[in-house]
Short mmCIF file of C-alpha atoms and ligand atoms in Angstrom, two decimals:
data_model
loop_
_atom_site.label_atom_id
_atom_site.label_comp_id
_atom_site.label_asym_id
_atom_site.label_seq_id
_atom_site.Cartn_x
_atom_site.Cartn_y
_atom_site.Cartn_z
CA UNK Q 672 15.06 15.40 18.23
CA UNK Q 673 15.71 11.97 16.70
CA UNK Q 674 16.61 11.55 13.04
CA UNK Q 675 14.42 9.19 11.03
CA UNK Q 676 15.80 8.08 7.67
CA UNK Q 677 13.45 6.70 5.03
CA UNK Q 678 14.86 4.69 2.15
CA UNK Q 679 12.88 5.50 -0.99
CA UNK Q 680 11.72 8.85 -2.29
CA UNK Q 681 8.21 8.13 -3.51
CA UNK Q 682 4.90 9.60 -2.42
CA UNK Q 683 4.85 7.55 0.79
CA UNK Q 684 8.08 9.24 1.90
CA UNK Q 685 6.68 12.60 0.77
CA UNK Q 686 3.58 12.20 2.95
CA UNK Q 687 5.69 10.85 5.84
CA UNK Q 688 7.78 14.02 5.57
CA UNK Q 689 4.62 16.06 6.16
CA UNK Q 690 3.89 14.06 9.32
CA UNK Q 691 7.50 14.47 10.48
CA UNK Q 692 7.13 18.24 10.17
CA UNK Q 693 4.13 18.10 12.50
CA UNK Q 694 5.95 15.97 15.04
CA UNK Q 695 9.09 18.07 14.75
CA UNK Q 696 11.33 15.05 14.19
CA UNK Q 697 14.18 15.27 11.72
CA UNK Q 698 13.43 13.40 8.53
CA UNK Q 699 15.92 12.32 5.89
CA UNK Q 700 15.30 10.57 2.61
CA UNK Q 701 17.49 8.32 0.47
CA UNK Q 702 16.06 8.94 -3.00
CA UNK Q 703 17.04 7.41 -6.32
CA UNK Q 704 16.94 10.85 -7.95
CA UNK Q 705 16.60 14.50 -6.97
CA UNK Q 706 13.35 14.59 -8.94
CA UNK Q 707 11.68 11.90 -6.80
CA UNK Q 708 8.40 12.87 -5.17
CA UNK Q 709 9.83 13.14 -1.63
CA UNK Q 710 13.19 14.56 -2.73
CA UNK Q 711 11.38 17.58 -4.18
CA UNK Q 712 10.03 18.62 -0.78
CA UNK Q 713 12.49 17.26 1.81
CA UNK Q 714 15.41 19.44 2.88
CA UNK Q 715 17.58 16.52 3.91
CA UNK Q 716 17.95 14.33 0.82
CA UNK Q 717 20.70 11.92 -0.13
CA UNK Q 718 20.63 10.80 -3.73
CA UNK Q 719 21.78 7.21 -3.96
CA UNK Q 720 20.75 3.68 -4.71
CA UNK Q 721 18.80 1.44 -2.34
CA UNK Q 722 20.64 -1.45 -4.03
CA UNK Q 723 24.08 -0.22 -2.96
CA UNK Q 724 25.37 -1.21 0.49
CA UNK Q 725 27.71 1.76 0.54
CA UNK Q 726 24.92 4.24 -0.35
CA UNK Q 727 22.44 2.80 2.16
CA UNK Q 728 25.16 2.34 4.79
CA UNK Q 729 26.42 5.92 4.64
CA UNK Q 730 22.84 7.24 4.65
CA UNK Q 731 22.02 5.11 7.72
CA UNK Q 732 25.11 6.32 9.57
CA UNK Q 733 23.48 9.69 10.17
CA UNK Q 734 20.11 8.32 11.31
CA UNK Q 735 18.78 7.12 14.66
CA UNK Q 736 16.38 4.75 12.91
CA UNK Q 737 16.01 3.65 9.30
CA UNK Q 738 12.69 2.78 7.70
CA UNK Q 739 11.34 2.33 4.18
CA UNK Q 740 8.82 3.59 1.64
CA UNK Q 741 9.13 0.37 -0.42
CA UNK Q 742 10.21 -3.23 0.11
CA UNK Q 743 13.00 -3.44 -2.46
CA UNK Q 744 16.14 -3.10 -0.32
CA UNK Q 745 17.95 -6.46 -0.67
CA UNK Q 746 17.99 -8.67 2.43
CA UNK Q 747 21.83 -8.76 2.49
CA UNK Q 748 21.93 -4.97 2.83
CA UNK Q 749 19.36 -5.02 5.63
CA UNK Q 750 21.25 -7.68 7.59
CA UNK Q 751 24.57 -5.85 7.05
CA UNK Q 752 23.04 -2.68 8.50
CA UNK Q 753 21.67 -4.59 11.48
CA UNK Q 754 25.06 -6.23 12.06
CA UNK Q 755 26.60 -2.74 12.07
CA UNK Q 756 24.20 -1.70 14.84
CA UNK Q 757 21.75 0.37 12.77
CA UNK Q 758 18.15 0.35 14.05
CA UNK Q 759 16.31 -1.00 11.01
CA UNK Q 760 12.52 -0.85 11.45
CA UNK Q 761 10.86 -3.01 10.32
CA UNK Q 762 13.80 -5.41 10.51
CA UNK Q 763 15.15 -7.81 7.92
CA UNK Q 764 13.47 -10.85 9.48
CA UNK Q 765 10.02 -9.26 9.00
CA UNK Q 766 10.68 -7.52 5.67
CA UNK Q 767 11.66 -10.82 4.10
CA UNK Q 768 7.97 -11.75 4.03
CA UNK Q 769 7.17 -8.73 1.85
CA UNK Q 770 9.95 -9.58 -0.58
CA UNK Q 771 9.18 -13.23 -1.12
CA UNK Q 772 5.54 -14.16 -1.66
CA UNK Q 773 6.27 -17.86 -1.29
CA UNK Q 774 7.97 -17.39 2.08
CA UNK Q 775 5.04 -15.15 3.13
CA UNK Q 776 2.41 -17.70 2.09
CA UNK Q 777 4.29 -20.57 3.80
CA UNK Q 778 4.79 -18.57 7.01
CA UNK Q 779 1.16 -17.46 7.17
CA UNK Q 780 -0.01 -21.02 6.53
CA UNK Q 781 2.28 -22.11 9.39
CA UNK Q 782 0.57 -19.55 11.64
CA UNK Q 783 -2.83 -20.96 10.67
CA UNK Q 784 -3.85 -17.79 8.79
CA UNK Q 785 -6.32 -18.59 5.98
CA UNK Q 786 -4.74 -17.85 2.57
CA UNK Q 787 -5.46 -18.88 -1.03
CA UNK Q 788 -4.15 -22.37 -1.81
CA UNK Q 789 -0.72 -22.06 -3.41
CA UNK Q 790 2.35 -23.95 -4.64
CA UNK Q 791 5.68 -23.08 -6.25
CA UNK Q 792 5.66 -23.89 -9.98
CA UNK Q 793 8.39 -24.10 -12.59
CA UNK Q 794 6.70 -25.85 -15.52
CA UNK Q 795 3.33 -26.04 -17.26
CA UNK Q 796 3.01 -29.57 -15.86
CA UNK Q 797 3.37 -28.14 -12.34
CA UNK Q 798 0.62 -25.59 -13.04
CA UNK Q 799 -1.71 -28.21 -14.54
CA UNK Q 800 -1.13 -30.54 -11.62
CA UNK Q 801 -1.76 -27.67 -9.18
CA UNK Q 802 -5.11 -26.71 -10.72
CA UNK Q 803 -6.14 -30.22 -11.79
CA UNK Q 804 -7.09 -28.80 -15.19
CA UNK Q 805 -9.57 -26.30 -13.68
CA UNK Q 806 -8.93 -22.77 -14.92
CA UNK Q 807 -8.42 -19.90 -14.25
CA UNK Q 808 -5.37 -20.08 -12.05
CA UNK Q 809 -3.28 -17.14 -10.80
CA UNK Q 810 0.49 -17.08 -11.35
CA UNK Q 811 2.56 -14.62 -9.35
CA UNK Q 812 6.17 -13.53 -9.41
CA UNK Q 813 7.70 -14.69 -6.13
CA UNK Q 814 9.45 -11.34 -5.80
CA UNK Q 815 9.57 -7.90 -7.37
CA UNK Q 816 5.86 -7.46 -8.24
CA UNK Q 817 3.82 -4.36 -7.39
CA UNK Q 818 0.52 -2.77 -8.45
CA UNK Q 819 -0.50 -6.02 -10.13
CA UNK Q 820 2.71 -6.21 -12.19
CA UNK Q 821 3.83 -9.74 -11.53
CA UNK Q 822 0.27 -11.16 -11.26
CA UNK Q 823 -1.21 -13.09 -14.19
CA UNK Q 824 -4.65 -14.69 -14.34
CA UNK Q 825 -4.22 -17.67 -16.68
CA UNK Q 826 -7.19 -19.24 -18.46
CA UNK Q 827 -5.31 -22.07 -20.14
CA UNK Q 828 -2.08 -24.07 -20.19
CA UNK Q 829 -0.94 -21.90 -23.07
CA UNK Q 830 -1.42 -18.70 -20.99
CA UNK Q 831 0.63 -20.36 -18.24
CA UNK Q 832 3.35 -21.29 -20.75
CA UNK Q 833 3.59 -17.62 -21.81
CA UNK Q 834 4.09 -16.52 -18.19
CA UNK Q 835 6.62 -19.29 -17.51
CA UNK Q 836 8.48 -17.98 -20.57
CA UNK Q 837 9.47 -14.89 -18.52
CA UNK Q 838 11.93 -17.20 -16.74
CA UNK Q 839 11.24 -15.83 -13.25
CA UNK Q 840 10.43 -17.70 -10.02
CA UNK Q 841 6.66 -18.19 -9.82
CA UNK Q 842 3.99 -19.47 -7.51
CA UNK Q 843 0.53 -20.64 -8.50
CA UNK Q 844 -2.55 -19.67 -6.52
CA UNK Q 845 -6.16 -20.73 -6.71
CA UNK Q 846 -8.26 -18.01 -8.38
CA UNK Q 847 -10.37 -16.62 -5.55
CA UNK Q 848 -13.88 -15.52 -6.61
CA UNK Q 849 -13.95 -12.86 -3.92
CA UNK Q 850 -16.94 -10.65 -3.13
CA UNK Q 851 -14.66 -7.71 -2.58
CA UNK Q 852 -11.20 -6.76 -1.34
CA UNK Q 853 -10.51 -5.40 2.13
CA UNK Q 854 -7.44 -4.11 3.95
CA UNK Q 855 -6.62 -4.18 7.66
CA UNK Q 856 -3.99 -1.61 8.63
CA UNK Q 857 -2.30 -1.93 12.01
CA UNK Q 858 0.76 -0.49 13.71
CA UNK Q 859 3.13 -2.16 16.15
CA UNK Q 860 5.88 -0.57 18.18
CA UNK Q 861 9.09 -2.27 19.40
CA UNK Q 862 7.65 -2.27 22.92
CA UNK Q 863 4.84 -4.40 21.55
CA UNK Q 864 2.03 -1.82 21.58
CA UNK Q 865 -0.46 -2.41 18.78
CA UNK Q 866 -3.17 -0.27 17.22
CA UNK Q 867 -5.70 -1.11 14.50
CA UNK Q 868 -7.48 1.19 12.03
CA UNK Q 869 -11.02 0.44 10.90
CA UNK Q 870 -11.03 -2.22 8.16
CA UNK Q 871 -11.49 -0.66 4.72
CA UNK Q 872 -12.75 -1.80 1.33
CA UNK Q 873 -10.31 -1.40 -1.57
CA UNK Q 874 -11.29 -1.41 -5.23
CA UNK Q 875 -8.63 -2.60 -7.67
CA UNK Q 876 -8.76 -2.17 -11.44
CA UNK Q 877 -6.12 -4.07 -13.44
CA UNK Q 878 -4.27 -4.78 -10.19
CA UNK Q 879 -4.03 -1.05 -9.28
CA UNK Q 880 -5.88 0.34 -6.26
CA UNK Q 881 -8.40 2.92 -7.49
CA UNK Q 882 -10.60 3.56 -4.49
CA UNK Q 883 -10.70 3.00 -0.73
CA UNK Q 884 -13.82 3.23 1.42
CA UNK Q 885 -13.41 3.57 5.18
CA UNK Q 886 -14.86 1.76 6.98
CA UNK Q 887 -15.79 -1.10 4.61
CA UNK Q 888 -19.54 -0.62 4.06
CA UNK Q 889 -21.76 -3.31 5.55
CA UNK Q 890 -18.88 -5.40 6.91
CA UNK Q 891 -20.17 -7.54 9.76
CA UNK Q 892 -18.66 -6.41 13.07
CA UNK Q 893 -17.39 -9.93 13.76
CA UNK Q 894 -15.50 -10.07 10.44
CA UNK Q 895 -14.01 -6.61 10.96
CA UNK Q 896 -12.80 -7.58 14.42
CA UNK Q 897 -11.35 -10.86 13.18
CA UNK Q 898 -9.49 -9.04 10.37
CA UNK Q 899 -8.01 -6.58 12.87
CA UNK Q 900 -7.09 -9.38 15.26
CA UNK Q 901 -5.48 -11.38 12.44
CA UNK Q 902 -3.45 -8.34 11.34
CA UNK Q 903 -2.28 -7.62 14.90
CA UNK Q 904 -1.44 -11.31 15.35
CA UNK Q 905 0.59 -11.37 12.11
CA UNK Q 906 2.42 -8.16 13.12
CA UNK Q 907 3.37 -9.69 16.43
CA UNK Q 908 4.29 -13.15 15.08
CA UNK Q 909 6.50 -11.69 12.34
CA UNK Q 910 8.00 -9.05 14.65
CA UNK Q 911 6.83 -6.14 12.48
CA UNK Q 912 7.72 -2.67 13.71
CA UNK Q 913 5.85 0.19 12.06
CA UNK Q 914 2.77 -0.23 9.93
CA UNK Q 915 1.50 -3.53 8.58
CA UNK Q 916 -1.15 -3.53 5.86
CA UNK Q 917 -2.89 -6.86 5.35
CA UNK Q 918 -4.74 -7.11 2.04
CA UNK Q 919 -7.68 -9.49 2.27
CA UNK Q 920 -10.26 -11.17 0.06
CA UNK Q 921 -13.79 -11.37 1.45
CA UNK Q 922 -15.38 -14.61 0.23
CA UNK Q 923 -18.61 -16.40 1.03
CA UNK Q 924 -16.58 -18.59 3.43
CA UNK Q 925 -14.82 -15.75 5.27
CA UNK Q 926 -11.57 -13.86 4.82
CA UNK Q 927 -8.35 -14.91 3.08
CA UNK Q 928 -5.07 -13.01 3.32
CA UNK Q 929 -3.71 -11.96 -0.07
CA UNK Q 930 -0.72 -9.76 0.61
CA UNK Q 931 1.33 -7.97 3.28
CA UNK Q 932 3.03 -4.55 3.21
CA UNK Q 933 5.16 -3.17 6.06
CA UNK Q 934 5.06 0.57 5.41
CA UNK Q 935 2.46 3.26 4.85
CA UNK Q 936 0.02 1.84 2.32
CA UNK Q 937 -2.35 3.16 -0.32
CA UNK Q 938 -5.27 1.69 1.64
CA UNK Q 939 -4.37 4.09 4.48
CA UNK Q 940 -4.23 7.44 2.66
CA UNK Q 941 -7.77 8.14 3.88
CA UNK Q 942 -6.39 8.46 7.42
CA UNK Q 943 -4.82 11.87 6.65
CA UNK Q 944 -8.22 13.51 6.90
CA UNK Q 945 -10.33 10.59 8.07
CA UNK Q 946 -8.62 9.38 11.26
CA UNK Q 947 -7.35 10.99 14.45
CA UNK Q 948 -3.79 9.88 13.61
CA UNK Q 949 -2.65 9.61 10.00
CA UNK Q 950 -0.91 6.40 8.99
CA UNK Q 951 2.23 8.46 8.26
CA UNK Q 952 2.38 9.88 11.77
CA UNK Q 953 1.58 6.43 13.15
CA UNK Q 954 4.47 4.85 11.25
CA UNK Q 955 6.87 7.47 12.64
CA UNK Q 956 5.55 6.98 16.17
CA UNK Q 957 5.94 3.21 15.86
CA UNK Q 958 9.48 3.20 14.47
CA UNK Q 959 10.52 5.72 17.16
CA UNK Q 960 8.91 3.54 19.84
CA UNK Q 961 6.61 6.37 20.90
CA UNK Q 962 3.12 5.59 22.21
CA UNK Q 963 0.81 5.03 19.24
CA UNK Q 964 -1.93 7.47 18.27
CA UNK Q 965 -5.66 6.91 18.15
CA UNK Q 966 -6.87 5.07 15.04
CA UNK Q 967 -10.45 6.26 15.53
CA UNK Q 968 -12.23 7.89 12.60
CA UNK Q 969 -12.24 11.68 12.74
CA UNK Q 970 -15.81 11.77 11.48
CA UNK Q 971 -18.90 10.82 13.48
CA UNK Q 972 -20.00 7.16 13.68
CA UNK Q 973 -21.87 6.10 10.55
CA UNK Q 974 -19.93 8.42 8.23
CA UNK Q 975 -17.57 7.21 5.52
CA UNK Q 976 -14.30 8.53 4.17
CA UNK Q 977 -13.58 7.77 0.53
CA UNK Q 978 -10.20 8.05 -1.17
CA UNK Q 979 -9.78 7.86 -4.94
CA UNK Q 980 -6.39 7.55 -6.58
CA UNK Q 981 -5.44 9.94 -9.28
CA UNK Q 982 -3.76 8.06 -12.11
CA UNK Q 983 -1.77 9.87 -14.75
CA UNK Q 984 -3.39 10.39 -18.13
CA UNK Q 985 -1.83 11.82 -21.24
CA UNK Q 986 -2.20 15.44 -20.11
CA UNK Q 987 -0.06 16.49 -17.15
CA UNK Q 988 -1.62 19.92 -16.60
CA UNK Q 989 -3.39 18.94 -13.39
CA UNK Q 990 -3.13 22.33 -11.72
CA UNK Q 991 -5.22 23.86 -14.46
CA UNK Q 992 -8.17 21.87 -13.08
CA UNK Q 993 -7.79 22.61 -9.37
CA UNK Q 994 -10.03 25.63 -9.69
CA UNK Q 995 -12.93 23.60 -11.08
CA UNK Q 996 -12.61 20.67 -8.69
CA UNK Q 997 -12.27 22.89 -5.64
CA UNK Q 998 -15.13 25.16 -6.70
CA UNK Q 999 -17.41 22.22 -7.49
CA UNK Q 1000 -16.86 20.51 -4.13
CA UNK Q 1001 -15.09 22.50 -1.40
CA UNK Q 1002 -14.94 19.47 0.91
CA UNK Q 1003 -12.79 17.44 -1.51
CA UNK Q 1004 -9.13 17.33 -0.47
CA UNK Q 1005 -6.64 17.12 -3.32
CA UNK Q 1006 -3.20 15.57 -2.84
CA UNK Q 1007 -0.66 15.80 -5.64
CA UNK Q 1008 2.69 14.03 -5.40
CA UNK Q 1009 4.72 16.25 -7.74
CA UNK Q 1010 5.22 13.31 -10.10
CA UNK Q 1011 5.27 13.55 -13.84
CA UNK Q 1012 1.99 12.25 -15.22
CA UNK Q 1013 2.42 9.02 -17.15
CA UNK Q 1014 -0.55 6.86 -18.14
CA UNK Q 1015 -1.56 4.61 -15.24
CA UNK Q 1016 1.00 6.07 -12.78
CA UNK Q 1017 -0.26 7.06 -9.31
CA UNK Q 1018 0.29 10.83 -9.26
CA UNK Q 1019 -2.05 11.89 -6.46
CA UNK Q 1020 -5.28 11.16 -4.67
CA UNK Q 1021 -8.43 12.88 -3.52
CA UNK Q 1022 -10.28 12.33 -0.26
CA UNK Q 1023 -13.87 12.98 0.70
CA UNK Q 1024 -14.05 12.74 4.48
CA UNK Q 1025 -17.60 11.79 5.37
CA UNK Q 1026 -19.97 13.96 7.32
CA UNK Q 1027 -22.75 12.54 9.46
CA UNK Q 1028 -25.64 11.41 7.32
CA UNK Q 1029 -23.54 11.20 4.14
CA UNK Q 1030 -24.38 8.12 2.24
CA UNK Q 1031 -21.52 6.09 0.89
CA UNK Q 1032 -22.69 6.10 -2.73
CA UNK Q 1033 -22.76 9.90 -2.76
CA UNK Q 1034 -19.28 10.11 -1.18
CA UNK Q 1035 -17.92 7.62 -3.74
CA UNK Q 1036 -19.45 9.59 -6.59
CA UNK Q 1037 -17.90 12.81 -5.33
CA UNK Q 1038 -14.43 11.28 -4.96
CA UNK Q 1039 -14.59 9.58 -8.35
CA UNK Q 1040 -15.86 12.71 -10.05
CA UNK Q 1041 -13.03 14.80 -8.60
CA UNK Q 1042 -10.34 12.25 -9.52
CA UNK Q 1043 -11.70 11.75 -12.97
CA UNK Q 1044 -12.03 15.48 -13.58
CA UNK Q 1045 -8.44 16.08 -12.46
CA UNK Q 1046 -7.26 13.36 -14.72
CA UNK Q 1047 -9.10 14.20 -17.85
CA UNK Q 1048 -10.59 17.65 -17.60
CA UNK Q 1049 -14.21 18.58 -18.23
CA UNK Q 1050 -14.27 17.47 -21.80
CA UNK Q 1051 -13.40 13.87 -20.93
CA UNK Q 1052 -14.56 13.55 -17.32
CA UNK Q 1053 -17.16 10.97 -16.44
P1 LIG T 1422 0.75 -6.86 -6.04
O1 LIG T 1422 1.76 -7.31 -5.04
O2 LIG T 1422 1.30 -6.60 -7.40
O3 LIG T 1422 -0.16 -5.75 -5.57
P2 LIG T 1422 -1.33 -8.78 -5.41
O4 LIG T 1422 -0.94 -10.14 -4.99
O5 LIG T 1422 -1.78 -7.83 -4.35
O6 LIG T 1422 -0.15 -8.15 -6.26
O7 LIG T 1422 -2.46 -8.89 -6.51
C1 LIG T 1422 -2.97 -7.76 -7.23
C2 LIG T 1422 -4.46 -7.94 -7.46
O8 LIG T 1422 -4.70 -9.12 -8.26
C3 LIG T 1422 -5.26 -8.18 -6.19
O9 LIG T 1422 -5.58 -6.96 -5.57
C4 LIG T 1422 -6.49 -8.91 -6.73
O10 LIG T 1422 -7.40 -7.98 -7.32
C5 LIG T 1422 -5.88 -9.78 -7.83
N1 LIG T 1422 -5.54 -11.12 -7.29
C6 LIG T 1422 -4.37 -11.46 -6.68
N2 LIG T 1422 -4.38 -12.74 -6.28
C7 LIG T 1422 -5.57 -13.25 -6.63
C8 LIG T 1422 -6.19 -14.55 -6.49
N3 LIG T 1422 -5.55 -15.58 -5.93
N4 LIG T 1422 -7.45 -14.70 -6.96
C9 LIG T 1422 -8.11 -13.66 -7.57
N5 LIG T 1422 -7.57 -12.42 -7.75
C10 LIG T 1422 -6.33 -12.21 -7.29
#
């Protein structure tokens, strides 16, 4: 059986490990610490830094293919591995577009993919000239941002000056008054096979994904198909191997691409129960160049699957509440990542896989109730 190595020991690696068990492939993790979410449950763990060429290089030496649960491995390390003959999937040429938002925006614009208007900025004058004095405007860190960290909505030149004071490379973007946010998740194998999951709706609060509804309720078939086609086209043009999540804004004029991720993605956790092939299995199949699995929903047509993230509160005694959540709604699936609860940190998720006739509002209420109960307990639940 081949050996797949995943750099990064977070919950994405932990859930990929579960899929690897099912497939029977050997799975290794390079984790920053033995207490990382995936390191706690994976037998084959190397503790080391994804920023060290020697740590990543010696980890890769024992693997048939190397893949990632985050996009933070420096480009120089990726290219050094490739030069040494390691199969790095996705490769450095594709991953670059997840590490540099400016390069991503420029490349997508070059491909004719609709994106928010953008420009690099390094002074308040640049920002003012970009927005022509019309606020708000969005400033983003060119690299290193995640979960909304590194995204600032500025309502004035003085807000922009504060952000510029961080002294990091920034780009400005038009503020998009979107109707809602969507995500198109696709997989691509080195042989060029592609597969697309149903387009989902994502709900962000303070830049953090809170809820995913699959498929996106009421999305016109034409828009869903064009989002899937755009995601498959981007995967092929950028040479992505593995999963590609394309985060989108739905506006009154159509869809705009916001962001790309080339790994299992929060918008795809619903697939564990809600699709014939989970995104984690699909990623493994793609990086191993196996035929891809079916992306069809597991539930009957017309049903919805809802996923709600479980964010850490001040009380970490989650297990204490399992009994109530499971008794109240036996169809709710609880996933806990073994992470210490810290306020706002993603520590788990719950999924309500839709049954025929379920209406989406009821499924959303059930998922939210379970997540909120787990987080706060009965006394504080909403
Ligand atoms: P991150 O890489 O940190 O997840 P994103 O670029 O995905 O950052 O932005 C996080 C969230 O901020 C988005 O999900 C969206 O809600 C909001 N956002 C980002 N860009 C814009 C924009 N141009 N206009 C309006 N809202 C935006």
